[in-house]
């Protein structure tokens, strides 16, 4: 008898919750007029504000992060901008760039380990920490 009474009480509570949920427009989720925004608490204000901020050095640094150098290494050769180059010329080109520039080093299956190590060691020595090694 107690189990039947508990079941009926639980069913009544669930039914009351469902009724309240639908009657009060689903607390903004379901029910009639839940999407139109017309209620007694309609206090939204639409305003268009133009934000014209000058470009700061911080934003310029973020833009440089978007710029990246893509270097490919195959066997003992460095390729940048579809041109083969030596390590000295490559380092000279990289040195002209900001220290925060992103550098992607794509390593071919045939790339010599010492060729990759020479480049990464030189980048570390010059203070370029923002580089990634990618395997092809």
Coordinates of N, CA and C in Angstrom, one line a residue:
X1 N 0.8 -1.2 0.0 CA 0.0 0.0 0.0 C 0.9 1.3 0.0
X2 N 2.0 1.2 0.8 CA 2.9 2.4 0.9 C 3.5 2.6 -0.5
X3 N 3.9 1.6 -1.2 CA 4.5 1.7 -2.5 C 3.6 2.3 -3.5
X4 N 2.3 1.9 -3.5 CA 1.3 2.5 -4.4 C 1.1 4.0 -4.1
X5 N 1.0 4.3 -2.8 CA 0.8 5.7 -2.4 C 2.0 6.6 -2.8
X6 N 3.2 6.0 -2.6 CA 4.5 6.7 -3.0 C 4.5 6.9 -4.5
X7 N 4.1 5.9 -5.3 CA 4.0 6.0 -6.8 C 3.1 7.1 -7.2
X8 N 1.9 7.1 -6.6 CA 0.8 8.1 -7.0 C 1.3 9.5 -6.6
X9 N 2.0 9.7 -5.5 CA 2.5 11.0 -5.0 C 3.6 11.4 -6.0
X10 N 4.5 10.5 -6.4 CA 5.6 10.9 -7.4 C 5.0 11.3 -8.7
X11 N 4.0 10.5 -9.2 CA 3.3 10.9 -10.5 C 2.7 12.2 -10.4
X12 N 2.0 12.6 -9.3 CA 1.4 13.9 -9.1 C 2.4 15.0 -9.1
X13 N 3.6 14.8 -8.5 CA 4.6 15.8 -8.4 C 5.2 16.0 -9.8
X14 N 5.4 14.9 -10.6 CA 5.9 15.1 -12.0 C 4.9 15.8 -12.8
X15 N 3.6 15.4 -12.7 CA 2.6 16.1 -13.5 C 2.5 17.6 -13.1
X16 N 2.6 17.9 -11.9 CA 2.6 19.3 -11.5 C 3.8 20.1 -12.1
X17 N 5.0 19.5 -12.1 CA 6.1 20.1 -12.7 C 6.0 20.3 -14.2
X18 N 5.4 19.3 -14.8 CA 5.2 19.5 -16.3 C 4.2 20.6 -16.6
X19 N 3.1 20.6 -15.8 CA 2.1 21.7 -16.0 C 2.7 23.0 -15.7
X20 N 3.5 23.2 -14.7 CA 4.1 24.5 -14.3 C 5.1 24.9 -15.4
X21 N 5.8 23.9 -15.9 CA 6.8 24.2 -17.0 C 6.1 24.7 -18.2
X22 N 5.0 24.1 -18.6 CA 4.3 24.5 -19.8 C 3.5 25.8 -19.6
X23 N 2.9 25.9 -18.4 CA 2.1 27.1 -18.1 C 2.9 28.4 -18.0
X24 N 4.1 28.3 -17.4 CA 4.9 29.5 -17.3 C 5.9 29.6 -18.5
X25 N 5.5 29.1 -19.6 CA 6.2 29.3 -20.9 C 7.6 28.6 -20.9
X26 N 7.7 27.5 -20.2 CA 8.9 26.8 -20.1 C 10.1 27.5 -19.6
X27 N 9.8 28.5 -18.8 CA 10.9 29.4 -18.2 C 11.7 29.9 -19.4
X28 N 11.1 30.3 -20.5 CA 11.7 30.9 -21.6 C 12.2 29.9 -22.6
X29 N 11.9 28.6 -22.4 CA 12.4 27.6 -23.3 C 11.3 27.0 -24.2
X30 N 10.1 26.7 -23.6 CA 9.0 26.2 -24.4 C 7.7 26.9 -24.1
X31 N 6.7 26.6 -24.8 CA 5.4 27.1 -24.5 C 5.0 28.3 -25.4
X32 N 3.8 28.8 -25.3 CA 3.3 29.9 -26.1 C 4.1 31.1 -25.9
X33 N 4.4 31.8 -27.0 CA 5.1 33.1 -26.9 C 6.4 33.1 -26.2
X34 N 7.1 32.0 -26.2 CA 8.4 32.0 -25.6 C 9.5 32.6 -26.4
X35 N 9.3 32.8 -27.7 CA 10.3 33.3 -28.6 C 10.1 34.8 -29.0
X36 N 8.9 35.3 -28.7 CA 8.6 36.7 -29.1 C 9.2 37.8 -28.2
X37 N 9.6 37.5 -27.0 CA 10.2 38.4 -26.2 C 9.3 39.5 -25.6
X38 N 8.0 39.3 -25.7 CA 7.0 40.2 -25.2 C 6.6 39.7 -23.8
X39 N 7.1 40.3 -22.8 CA 6.8 39.9 -21.5 C 6.9 41.1 -20.6
X40 N 6.6 40.9 -19.3 CA 6.6 42.0 -18.4 C 8.0 42.5 -18.1
X41 N 9.0 41.6 -18.3 CA 10.4 42.0 -18.1 C 11.1 42.3 -19.4
X42 N 10.4 42.9 -20.3 CA 11.1 43.2 -21.6 C 11.9 44.5 -21.5
X43 N 13.1 44.3 -21.2 CA 14.0 45.5 -20.9 C 15.2 45.6 -21.8
X44 N 15.1 44.9 -22.9 CA 16.3 44.9 -23.8 C 16.3 46.2 -24.6
X45 N 17.5 46.7 -24.8 CA 17.8 47.9 -25.5 C 18.7 47.6 -26.7
X46 N 18.3 48.0 -27.9 CA 19.2 47.8 -29.0 C 20.0 49.1 -29.3
X47 N 21.3 48.9 -29.4 CA 22.2 50.1 -29.6 C 23.3 49.7 -30.5
X48 N 23.6 50.5 -31.4 CA 24.7 50.3 -32.3 C 25.9 51.2 -31.9
X49 N 27.0 50.6 -31.6 CA 28.1 51.3 -31.1 C 29.3 51.0 -32.0
X50 N 29.9 52.0 -32.7 CA 31.0 51.8 -33.5 C 32.3 51.9 -32.6
X51 N 33.1 50.8 -32.7 CA 34.3 50.8 -32.0 C 35.5 51.0 -32.9
X52 N 36.0 52.2 -32.8 CA 37.2 52.5 -33.7 C 38.4 52.7 -32.8
X53 N 39.1 51.5 -32.7 CA 40.3 51.6 -31.9 C 41.5 51.7 -32.8
X54 N 42.5 52.5 -32.4 CA 43.7 52.5 -33.2 C 44.5 51.2 -33.1
X55 N 45.2 50.9 -34.1 CA 46.0 49.7 -34.1 C 47.2 49.9 -33.2
X56 N 47.3 49.1 -32.2 CA 48.4 49.2 -31.2 C 49.5 48.2 -31.6
X57 N 50.6 48.3 -30.9 CA 51.7 47.4 -31.2 C 51.3 46.0 -30.8
X58 N 50.4 45.9 -29.8 CA 50.0 44.5 -29.4 C 49.2 43.9 -30.5
X59 N 48.3 44.7 -31.2 CA 47.6 44.1 -32.3 C 48.5 43.9 -33.5
X60 N 49.5 44.7 -33.7 CA 50.4 44.4 -34.8 C 51.2 43.2 -34.5
X61 N 51.5 42.9 -33.3 CA 52.2 41.6 -32.9 C 51.3 40.4 -33.2
X62 N 50.0 40.6 -32.9 CA 49.1 39.5 -33.2 C 49.0 39.3 -34.7
X63 N 49.0 40.4 -35.5 CA 49.0 40.2 -36.9 C 50.2 39.5 -37.4
X64 N 51.4 39.7 -36.8 CA 52.6 39.0 -37.2 C 52.5 37.6 -36.9
X65 N 51.8 37.2 -35.8 CA 51.6 35.8 -35.5 C 50.8 35.1 -36.6
X66 N 49.9 35.8 -37.3 CA 49.2 35.2 -38.4 C 50.1 35.0 -39.5
X67 N 51.1 35.8 -39.7 CA 52.0 35.6 -40.8 C 53.0 34.5 -40.4
X68 N 53.3 33.6 -41.3 CA 54.2 32.5 -41.0 C 55.1 32.2 -42.1
X69 N 56.2 31.6 -41.8 CA 57.2 31.2 -42.8 C 57.0 29.6 -42.9
X70 N 57.0 29.2 -44.1 CA 56.9 27.7 -44.3 C 58.1 27.2 -44.9
X71 N 58.8 26.4 -44.2 CA 60.1 25.9 -44.6 C 60.0 24.4 -44.8
X72 N 60.5 23.8 -45.9 CA 60.5 22.4 -46.1 C 61.9 21.9 -46.1
X73 N 62.1 20.7 -45.5 CA 63.4 20.1 -45.5 C 63.3 18.8 -46.2
X74 N 64.1 18.6 -47.2 CA 64.1 17.3 -48.0 C 65.6 17.0 -48.2
X75 N 66.0 15.8 -47.7 CA 67.4 15.3 -47.8 C 68.2 16.3 -47.0
X76 N 69.2 17.0 -47.7 CA 70.0 18.0 -47.0 C 69.7 19.4 -47.5
X77 N 68.5 19.6 -48.0 CA 68.1 20.9 -48.7 C 67.0 21.6 -48.0
X78 N 67.1 22.9 -47.9 CA 66.0 23.7 -47.3 C 65.2 24.4 -48.5
X79 N 63.9 24.4 -48.4 CA 63.1 25.0 -49.5 C 62.2 26.0 -48.8
X80 N 62.2 27.2 -49.3 CA 61.3 28.3 -48.8 C 60.9 29.1 -50.0
X81 N 59.6 29.3 -50.1 CA 58.9 30.0 -51.2 C 59.3 29.3 -52.5
X82 N 59.2 28.0 -52.5 CA 59.5 27.2 -53.7 C 60.9 27.4 -54.2
X83 N 61.9 27.8 -53.4 CA 63.2 28.0 -53.8 C 64.2 27.2 -52.9
X84 N 65.1 26.5 -53.4 CA 66.1 25.9 -52.6 C 67.1 26.9 -52.1
X85 N 67.5 26.7 -50.9 CA 68.5 27.7 -50.3 C 69.4 27.0 -49.3
X86 N 70.5 27.6 -49.0 CA 71.4 27.1 -48.0 C 71.0 27.6 -46.6
X87 N 71.6 27.0 -45.6 CA 71.3 27.4 -44.2 C 71.6 28.8 -43.9
X88 N 72.7 29.3 -44.4 CA 73.1 30.7 -44.2 C 72.1 31.7 -44.8
X89 N 71.7 31.4 -46.0 CA 70.8 32.3 -46.7 C 69.4 32.2 -46.0
X90 N 69.0 31.1 -45.6 CA 67.8 30.9 -44.9 C 67.7 31.6 -43.6
X91 N 68.8 31.5 -42.8 CA 68.9 32.2 -41.5 C 68.9 33.7 -41.7
X92 N 69.6 34.2 -42.8 CA 69.5 35.6 -43.1 C 68.1 36.1 -43.4
X93 N 67.4 35.3 -44.2 CA 66.0 35.6 -44.5 C 65.1 35.6 -43.2
X94 N 65.3 34.7 -42.4 CA 64.5 34.6 -41.1 C 64.9 35.7 -40.2
X95 N 66.1 36.1 -40.1 CA 66.6 37.2 -39.2 C 65.9 38.5 -39.5
X96 N 65.5 38.7 -40.8 CA 64.8 39.9 -41.1 C 63.4 40.0 -40.6
X97 N 62.9 38.9 -40.1 CA 61.5 38.8 -39.6 C 61.4 39.0 -38.1
X98 N 60.2 39.3 -37.6 CA 60.0 39.5 -36.2 C 60.2 38.2 -35.4
X99 N 60.6 38.3 -34.2 CA 60.9 37.1 -33.4 C 59.6 36.3 -33.1
X100 N 58.5 37.0 -33.2 CA 57.2 36.3 -32.9 C 56.6 35.6 -34.1
X101 N 57.2 35.6 -35.2 CA 56.6 35.1 -36.4 C 56.5 33.6 -36.3
X102 N 55.4 33.0 -36.8 CA 55.3 31.6 -36.8 C 56.1 30.9 -37.9
X103 N 56.8 29.9 -37.5 CA 57.6 29.2 -38.5 C 57.2 27.7 -38.5
X104 N 56.8 27.2 -39.7 CA 56.4 25.8 -39.8 C 57.5 25.1 -40.6
X105 N 58.1 24.1 -40.0 CA 59.1 23.3 -40.7 C 58.5 22.0 -41.0
X106 N 58.4 21.8 -42.3 CA 57.8 20.5 -42.8 C 59.0 19.6 -43.2
X107 N 59.0 18.4 -42.5 CA 60.1 17.5 -42.6 C 59.7 16.3 -43.5
X108 N 60.4 16.2 -44.6 CA 60.2 15.1 -45.5 C 60.7 13.8 -44.9
X109 N 60.3 12.6 -45.4 CA 60.8 11.3 -45.0 C 62.2 11.2 -45.2
X110 N 62.7 11.8 -46.3 CA 64.1 11.7 -46.7 C 65.0 12.7 -46.0
X111 N 64.5 13.6 -45.2 CA 65.3 14.7 -44.5 C 66.3 14.1 -43.6
X112 N 67.5 14.6 -43.7 CA 68.6 14.2 -42.8 C 68.4 14.8 -41.4
X113 N 68.5 14.0 -40.3 CA 68.3 14.5 -39.0 C 69.2 15.7 -38.7
X114 N 70.5 15.6 -39.1 CA 71.4 16.7 -38.8 C 71.0 18.0 -39.5
X115 N 70.3 17.9 -40.6 CA 69.9 19.1 -41.3 C 68.8 19.8 -40.5
X116 N 67.8 19.0 -40.0 CA 66.8 19.5 -39.2 C 67.3 20.1 -37.9
X117 N 68.2 19.4 -37.3 CA 68.8 19.8 -36.0 C 69.6 21.1 -36.2
X118 N 70.3 21.3 -37.3 CA 71.1 22.5 -37.5 C 70.1 23.7 -37.6
X119 N 69.0 23.5 -38.3 CA 68.0 24.7 -38.4 C 67.4 25.0 -37.0
X120 N 66.9 24.0 -36.3 CA 66.3 24.2 -35.1 C 67.2 24.8 -34.0
X121 N 68.5 24.3 -34.0 CA 69.5 24.9 -33.1 C 69.8 26.3 -33.4
X122 N 69.8 26.7 -34.7 CA 70.1 28.1 -35.1 C 68.9 29.0 -34.7
X123 N 67.7 28.4 -34.9 CA 66.5 29.2 -34.5 C 66.5 29.4 -33.0
X124 N 66.8 28.4 -32.2 CA 66.9 28.6 -30.8 C 67.9 29.6 -30.4
X125 N 69.0 29.5 -31.0 CA 70.1 30.5 -30.8 C 69.8 31.9 -31.0
X126 N 69.0 32.1 -32.1 CA 68.6 33.5 -32.5 C 67.4 34.0 -31.7
X127 N 66.7 33.1 -30.9 CA 65.6 33.5 -30.1 C 64.2 33.3 -30.7
X128 N 64.2 32.5 -31.8 CA 62.9 32.2 -32.5 C 62.3 30.9 -31.8
X129 N 61.4 31.1 -30.9 CA 60.8 30.0 -30.2 C 59.5 29.5 -30.8
X130 N 58.9 30.3 -31.7 CA 57.6 30.0 -32.2 C 57.7 29.2 -33.5
X131 N 58.3 28.0 -33.4 CA 58.3 27.2 -34.6 C 57.7 25.8 -34.3
X132 N 57.2 25.2 -35.4 CA 56.6 23.8 -35.2 C 57.3 22.9 -36.3
X133 N 57.6 21.7 -35.9 CA 58.1 20.7 -36.8 C 56.9 19.8 -37.2
X134 N 56.7 19.7 -38.5 CA 55.6 18.9 -39.1 C 56.1 17.8 -39.9
X135 N 55.7 16.6 -39.8 CA 56.1 15.5 -40.6 C 55.2 15.4 -41.8
X136 N 55.8 15.1 -42.9 CA 55.0 15.0 -44.2 C 54.3 13.6 -44.2

